């Protein structure tokens, strides 16, 4: 372990870091679930934007560190990581609504120890509410994890899934999350993964298993997400972590899905997302695609976008 402060102090070897905003109950249940791990992380670090984001019970728990800073998943992760007095060997990032298999930390630690050429590892998500456009209950998550039989299959990938990924502490210190990607910071995990891949392998390892609940409360509105769907990939293309082909693919997928599902009231705020897409295209054309401009949308009124406008 490398002391951040230059002093030899006792440090955790493996920490879990969770960025969360305005979901104390969800966060509390997720942190409590980590106590059942076959090998517990040495420390759980919570990067939040306000005191009320964290259950009061954690404030006196030496196993949990609460770090309050500016809102936004990238900046919350960076601020929480920089609060550490020394550099940990491993950092597992997880969403506040992710559920890990009971042996996840044990498997992640063993895998990373046995594969020193790996800079970043992401586990297998057996059920993902984000992909299914629905919220997964914790009972369903527990059932899915109990029914799944993990394997030792692994493959090299370009990007890890931020709902559950484990990086070497030195990688996180050298390649912090891009704080120009504001608020929900769409695709910040992709950008981090590409930069981590310059330092070592990025691997999808099926021995570590998780479920992403996709709890809806506290998330950004559709218009804000739609803006980021357009502007953030463009910014990453200009930055060099995304190819032109990937940029075109992303735009086609996001715009296409928001148009196709515009009339489907069972889908999440497609009208707002499409409006955000259009605002994002305007930002790209007029201002060169500034991802931090998304913050202004939170202060601007949201006009109505008709179905006819959405299909033009």
Short mmCIF file of C-alpha atoms in Angstrom, two decimals:
data_model
loop_
_atom_site.label_atom_id
_atom_site.label_comp_id
_atom_site.label_asym_id
_atom_site.label_seq_id
_atom_site.Cartn_x
_atom_site.Cartn_y
_atom_site.Cartn_z
CA UNK A 1 0.00 0.00 0.00
CA UNK A 2 1.23 3.47 -0.88
CA UNK A 3 0.65 6.25 1.68
CA UNK A 4 -1.16 9.19 0.13
CA UNK A 5 0.06 11.53 2.85
CA UNK A 6 3.59 10.17 2.87
CA UNK A 7 3.16 8.77 6.39
CA UNK A 8 3.09 5.07 7.26
CA UNK A 9 -0.38 4.48 8.64
CA UNK A 10 -2.62 1.45 8.80
CA UNK A 11 -4.94 1.36 5.78
CA UNK A 12 -7.66 -0.83 4.38
CA UNK A 13 -6.52 -3.14 1.63
CA UNK A 14 -9.92 -3.42 -0.04
CA UNK A 15 -12.62 -0.76 0.19
CA UNK A 16 -16.10 -0.45 -1.25
CA UNK A 17 -17.00 3.02 -2.53
CA UNK A 18 -20.60 4.04 -3.18
CA UNK A 19 -21.78 7.38 -4.54
CA UNK A 20 -25.38 8.15 -3.60
CA UNK A 21 -27.81 11.05 -3.57
CA UNK A 22 -31.18 11.47 -1.86
CA UNK A 23 -31.76 7.75 -1.27
CA UNK A 24 -30.80 7.08 2.37
CA UNK A 25 -33.10 4.07 2.76
CA UNK A 26 -31.82 2.40 -0.41
CA UNK A 27 -28.23 3.18 0.54
CA UNK A 28 -28.72 1.93 4.08
CA UNK A 29 -30.04 -1.46 2.97
CA UNK A 30 -27.20 -1.84 0.48
CA UNK A 31 -24.52 -1.08 3.05
CA UNK A 32 -26.14 -3.42 5.56
CA UNK A 33 -26.14 -6.19 2.95
CA UNK A 34 -22.35 -5.91 2.71
CA UNK A 35 -22.08 -7.07 6.32
CA UNK A 36 -23.13 -10.55 5.13
CA UNK A 37 -20.18 -10.92 2.73
CA UNK A 38 -18.06 -14.02 3.30
CA UNK A 39 -15.11 -11.63 3.51
CA UNK A 40 -16.10 -8.09 4.38
CA UNK A 41 -14.46 -5.10 2.74
CA UNK A 42 -12.08 -3.36 5.12
CA UNK A 43 -13.97 -0.09 4.82
CA UNK A 44 -17.12 1.22 3.13
CA UNK A 45 -16.80 4.81 1.87
CA UNK A 46 -19.97 6.73 1.04
CA UNK A 47 -19.65 9.73 -1.24
CA UNK A 48 -22.81 11.82 -0.81
CA UNK A 49 -24.00 15.34 -1.58
CA UNK A 50 -25.77 16.13 1.71
CA UNK A 51 -25.91 14.93 5.30
CA UNK A 52 -29.45 13.66 4.76
CA UNK A 53 -28.29 11.23 2.08
CA UNK A 54 -26.97 8.85 4.74
CA UNK A 55 -28.83 7.02 7.55
CA UNK A 56 -27.85 8.44 10.93
CA UNK A 57 -26.82 5.01 12.22
CA UNK A 58 -23.76 4.99 9.96
CA UNK A 59 -22.23 8.12 11.45
CA UNK A 60 -20.98 6.28 14.52
CA UNK A 61 -19.93 3.15 12.62
CA UNK A 62 -16.13 2.92 12.24
CA UNK A 63 -16.59 0.51 9.32
CA UNK A 64 -18.37 3.25 7.31
CA UNK A 65 -16.86 6.57 6.27
CA UNK A 66 -19.20 9.35 5.11
CA UNK A 67 -17.78 12.00 2.79
CA UNK A 68 -20.00 14.96 1.83
CA UNK A 69 -19.16 16.95 -1.29
CA UNK A 70 -20.52 18.48 -4.46
CA UNK A 71 -23.32 16.59 -6.17
CA UNK A 72 -22.55 14.41 -9.20
CA UNK A 73 -21.48 10.78 -9.43
CA UNK A 74 -18.00 11.53 -10.83
CA UNK A 75 -17.14 14.23 -8.32
CA UNK A 76 -18.68 12.27 -5.42
CA UNK A 77 -16.54 9.25 -6.25
CA UNK A 78 -13.40 11.36 -6.57
CA UNK A 79 -14.05 13.31 -3.37
CA UNK A 80 -14.70 10.13 -1.41
CA UNK A 81 -11.57 8.46 -2.76
CA UNK A 82 -9.39 11.49 -2.02
CA UNK A 83 -10.54 11.42 1.59
CA UNK A 84 -8.47 8.28 2.18
CA UNK A 85 -5.26 8.81 4.09
CA UNK A 86 -3.52 6.00 2.18
CA UNK A 87 -4.01 4.31 -1.14
CA UNK A 88 -5.91 1.00 -0.85
CA UNK A 89 -4.92 -2.01 -2.90
CA UNK A 90 -8.41 -2.48 -4.34
CA UNK A 91 -11.53 -0.36 -4.72
CA UNK A 92 -14.90 -1.93 -5.52
CA UNK A 93 -17.32 0.63 -6.93
CA UNK A 94 -20.98 -0.23 -6.73
CA UNK A 95 -24.27 1.54 -7.21
CA UNK A 96 -26.36 2.21 -4.13
CA UNK A 97 -29.00 -0.12 -5.59
CA UNK A 98 -26.73 -3.03 -6.47
CA UNK A 99 -26.91 -6.35 -4.63
CA UNK A 100 -23.76 -8.44 -4.55
CA UNK A 101 -23.55 -12.21 -4.17
CA UNK A 102 -22.34 -13.07 -0.66
CA UNK A 103 -18.92 -14.14 -1.94
CA UNK A 104 -18.44 -11.19 -4.29
CA UNK A 105 -15.75 -9.40 -2.26
CA UNK A 106 -13.94 -12.67 -1.57
CA UNK A 107 -13.97 -13.61 -5.26
CA UNK A 108 -12.95 -10.11 -6.40
CA UNK A 109 -10.03 -10.02 -4.00
CA UNK A 110 -8.84 -13.48 -5.03
CA UNK A 111 -9.19 -12.73 -8.73
CA UNK A 112 -7.33 -9.43 -8.63
CA UNK A 113 -4.59 -10.93 -6.46
CA UNK A 114 -4.14 -13.80 -8.88
CA UNK A 115 -4.17 -11.61 -11.99
CA UNK A 116 -1.74 -8.72 -11.44
CA UNK A 117 -2.04 -7.68 -15.10
CA UNK A 118 -5.72 -6.72 -14.59
CA UNK A 119 -6.35 -3.03 -13.91
CA UNK A 120 -10.14 -3.22 -13.73
CA UNK A 121 -12.61 -6.08 -13.31
CA UNK A 122 -16.38 -6.06 -13.66
CA UNK A 123 -18.65 -8.85 -12.49
CA UNK A 124 -21.62 -10.58 -14.11
CA UNK A 125 -24.98 -8.85 -13.60
CA UNK A 126 -27.53 -11.68 -13.74
CA UNK A 127 -30.56 -9.37 -13.57
CA UNK A 128 -30.50 -5.67 -14.46
CA UNK A 129 -33.60 -3.58 -13.95
CA UNK A 130 -32.08 -0.79 -16.07
CA UNK A 131 -32.15 -3.04 -19.12
CA UNK A 132 -35.64 -4.29 -18.36
CA UNK A 133 -37.10 -0.81 -17.66
CA UNK A 134 -38.38 -1.96 -14.28
CA UNK A 135 -37.36 -2.00 -10.66
CA UNK A 136 -36.13 -5.31 -9.26
CA UNK A 137 -37.15 -6.18 -5.70
CA UNK A 138 -34.54 -7.33 -3.23
CA UNK A 139 -36.40 -10.63 -2.86
CA UNK A 140 -36.19 -11.19 -6.60
CA UNK A 141 -32.51 -10.26 -6.51
CA UNK A 142 -31.86 -12.75 -3.71
CA UNK A 143 -33.64 -15.47 -5.67
CA UNK A 144 -31.69 -14.75 -8.83
CA UNK A 145 -28.37 -14.82 -6.99
CA UNK A 146 -29.27 -18.07 -5.20
CA UNK A 147 -30.29 -19.75 -8.46
CA UNK A 148 -27.23 -18.70 -10.44
CA UNK A 149 -24.17 -20.93 -10.56
CA UNK A 150 -21.09 -18.76 -11.10
CA UNK A 151 -18.27 -19.88 -13.36
CA UNK A 152 -14.65 -18.89 -13.78
CA UNK A 153 -15.29 -17.60 -17.30
CA UNK A 154 -13.53 -14.35 -18.13
CA UNK A 155 -13.06 -12.19 -21.20
CA UNK A 156 -11.31 -8.96 -21.99
CA UNK A 157 -13.69 -6.06 -22.59
CA UNK A 158 -13.35 -2.39 -23.42
CA UNK A 159 -15.56 -1.12 -20.60
CA UNK A 160 -16.66 -2.17 -17.12
CA UNK A 161 -20.15 -1.72 -15.71
CA UNK A 162 -20.06 0.85 -12.91
CA UNK A 163 -22.84 -0.83 -10.93
CA UNK A 164 -20.13 -3.28 -9.85
CA UNK A 165 -16.47 -2.98 -10.75
CA UNK A 166 -13.19 -3.44 -8.91
CA UNK A 167 -10.09 -1.40 -9.73
CA UNK A 168 -6.60 -1.23 -8.32
CA UNK A 169 -6.18 1.76 -6.03
CA UNK A 170 -3.24 3.03 -8.04
CA UNK A 171 -5.41 3.07 -11.18
CA UNK A 172 -8.11 5.13 -9.47
CA UNK A 173 -5.49 7.55 -8.15
CA UNK A 174 -3.92 8.00 -11.57
CA UNK A 175 -7.13 8.10 -13.62
CA UNK A 176 -9.86 9.86 -11.60
CA UNK A 177 -13.40 10.09 -12.93
CA UNK A 178 -13.95 12.96 -15.34
CA UNK A 179 -15.70 15.71 -13.39
CA UNK A 180 -16.81 17.52 -16.54
CA UNK A 181 -19.39 14.72 -16.80
CA UNK A 182 -21.87 16.25 -14.38
CA UNK A 183 -24.78 15.02 -12.27
CA UNK A 184 -25.63 11.43 -13.26
CA UNK A 185 -22.47 11.61 -15.43
CA UNK A 186 -23.71 9.40 -18.24
CA UNK A 187 -20.86 7.12 -19.53
CA UNK A 188 -18.31 8.18 -16.93
CA UNK A 189 -17.67 4.48 -16.25
CA UNK A 190 -16.92 3.89 -19.92
CA UNK A 191 -14.46 6.77 -20.00
CA UNK A 192 -12.77 5.54 -16.81
CA UNK A 193 -12.57 1.99 -18.20
CA UNK A 194 -10.87 3.07 -21.43
CA UNK A 195 -8.26 5.04 -19.50
CA UNK A 196 -7.77 2.15 -17.06
CA UNK A 197 -7.26 -0.14 -20.04
CA UNK A 198 -4.13 1.79 -20.93
CA UNK A 199 -2.64 0.62 -17.61
CA UNK A 200 -3.70 -3.02 -17.70
CA UNK A 201 -6.42 -5.43 -18.76
CA UNK A 202 -10.13 -4.70 -18.31
CA UNK A 203 -11.93 -7.97 -17.67
CA UNK A 204 -15.50 -9.24 -17.37
CA UNK A 205 -15.27 -12.01 -14.76
CA UNK A 206 -18.27 -14.28 -14.19
CA UNK A 207 -17.10 -15.48 -10.77
CA UNK A 208 -18.30 -12.20 -9.24
CA UNK A 209 -22.09 -11.97 -9.52
CA UNK A 210 -24.50 -9.12 -8.81
CA UNK A 211 -28.00 -7.77 -9.46
CA UNK A 212 -28.81 -4.15 -10.32
CA UNK A 213 -32.17 -3.18 -8.82
CA UNK A 214 -32.56 0.06 -10.82
CA UNK A 215 -34.47 1.82 -8.04
CA UNK A 216 -36.05 4.90 -9.59
CA UNK A 217 -36.16 7.42 -6.75
CA UNK A 218 -33.54 10.16 -6.72
CA UNK A 219 -32.49 9.75 -10.34
CA UNK A 220 -32.25 12.54 -12.86
CA UNK A 221 -35.27 13.51 -14.91
CA UNK A 222 -35.69 12.34 -18.50
CA UNK A 223 -34.72 15.64 -20.10
CA UNK A 224 -31.41 15.78 -18.22
CA UNK A 225 -30.60 12.18 -19.13
CA UNK A 226 -31.55 12.77 -22.77
CA UNK A 227 -29.18 15.74 -22.94
CA UNK A 228 -26.32 13.62 -21.57
CA UNK A 229 -27.12 10.80 -24.01
CA UNK A 230 -26.15 13.13 -26.86
CA UNK A 231 -23.53 15.46 -25.41
CA UNK A 232 -21.48 13.05 -23.30
CA UNK A 233 -20.64 10.58 -26.12
CA UNK A 234 -19.72 13.54 -28.33
CA UNK A 235 -17.43 14.89 -25.61
CA UNK A 236 -15.79 11.47 -25.18
CA UNK A 237 -15.25 11.26 -28.95
CA UNK A 238 -13.48 14.62 -28.91
CA UNK A 239 -11.53 13.50 -25.85
CA UNK A 240 -10.39 10.33 -27.61
CA UNK A 241 -11.96 7.64 -25.42
CA UNK A 242 -14.75 6.91 -27.91
CA UNK A 243 -14.49 6.32 -31.67
CA UNK A 244 -16.58 8.06 -34.31
CA UNK A 245 -18.34 4.75 -35.03
CA UNK A 246 -19.23 4.35 -31.35
CA UNK A 247 -20.53 7.93 -31.25
CA UNK A 248 -22.82 7.36 -34.22
CA UNK A 249 -23.97 4.05 -32.74
CA UNK A 250 -24.82 5.68 -29.40
CA UNK A 251 -26.77 8.49 -30.99
CA UNK A 252 -28.71 6.08 -33.19
CA UNK A 253 -29.56 3.81 -30.26
CA UNK A 254 -30.64 6.56 -27.85
CA UNK A 255 -32.57 8.66 -30.35
CA UNK A 256 -34.14 5.57 -31.89
CA UNK A 257 -35.29 4.13 -28.57
CA UNK A 258 -36.74 7.44 -27.41
CA UNK A 259 -38.68 7.90 -30.65
CA UNK A 260 -39.89 4.30 -30.91
CA UNK A 261 -41.11 4.20 -27.31
CA UNK A 262 -42.42 7.76 -27.22
CA UNK A 263 -46.08 6.68 -27.01
CA UNK A 264 -45.42 3.84 -24.58
CA UNK A 265 -46.54 5.15 -21.19
CA UNK A 266 -45.08 2.10 -19.45
CA UNK A 267 -41.58 3.25 -20.40
CA UNK A 268 -39.65 5.86 -18.36
CA UNK A 269 -40.09 9.50 -19.45
CA UNK A 270 -39.32 9.01 -23.15
CA UNK A 271 -40.81 12.39 -24.00
CA UNK A 272 -38.41 14.11 -21.62
CA UNK A 273 -35.47 12.08 -22.92
CA UNK A 274 -36.27 12.96 -26.53
CA UNK A 275 -36.56 16.64 -25.64
CA UNK A 276 -33.19 16.36 -23.91
CA UNK A 277 -31.75 14.68 -27.02
CA UNK A 278 -32.82 17.66 -29.12
CA UNK A 279 -31.33 20.10 -26.62
CA UNK A 280 -28.15 18.06 -26.66
CA UNK A 281 -27.90 18.25 -30.46
CA UNK A 282 -28.35 22.01 -30.24
CA UNK A 283 -25.56 22.18 -27.64
CA UNK A 284 -23.25 20.20 -29.92
CA UNK A 285 -23.96 22.41 -32.93
CA UNK A 286 -23.88 25.77 -31.17
CA UNK A 287 -21.36 25.29 -28.37
CA UNK A 288 -19.24 22.26 -29.24
CA UNK A 289 -20.77 19.85 -26.73
CA UNK A 290 -20.04 20.96 -23.17
CA UNK A 291 -21.14 18.15 -20.81
CA UNK A 292 -21.20 20.50 -17.80
CA UNK A 293 -23.97 22.52 -19.52
CA UNK A 294 -26.39 19.85 -18.29
CA UNK A 295 -26.46 21.66 -14.94
CA UNK A 296 -28.32 24.57 -16.53
CA UNK A 297 -31.21 22.26 -17.50
CA UNK A 298 -32.02 21.73 -13.83
CA UNK A 299 -32.71 25.45 -13.47
CA UNK A 300 -34.64 25.89 -16.74
CA UNK A 301 -38.38 25.26 -17.05
CA UNK A 302 -39.34 22.22 -19.04
CA UNK A 303 -41.60 23.04 -22.00
CA UNK A 304 -44.04 20.49 -23.34
CA UNK A 305 -42.83 18.36 -26.27
CA UNK A 306 -45.70 16.94 -28.32
CA UNK A 307 -45.71 13.49 -29.84
CA UNK A 308 -45.74 15.02 -33.31
CA UNK A 309 -42.59 17.00 -32.55
CA UNK A 310 -40.92 13.87 -31.24
CA UNK A 311 -41.48 11.96 -34.49
CA UNK A 312 -40.30 14.68 -36.86
#
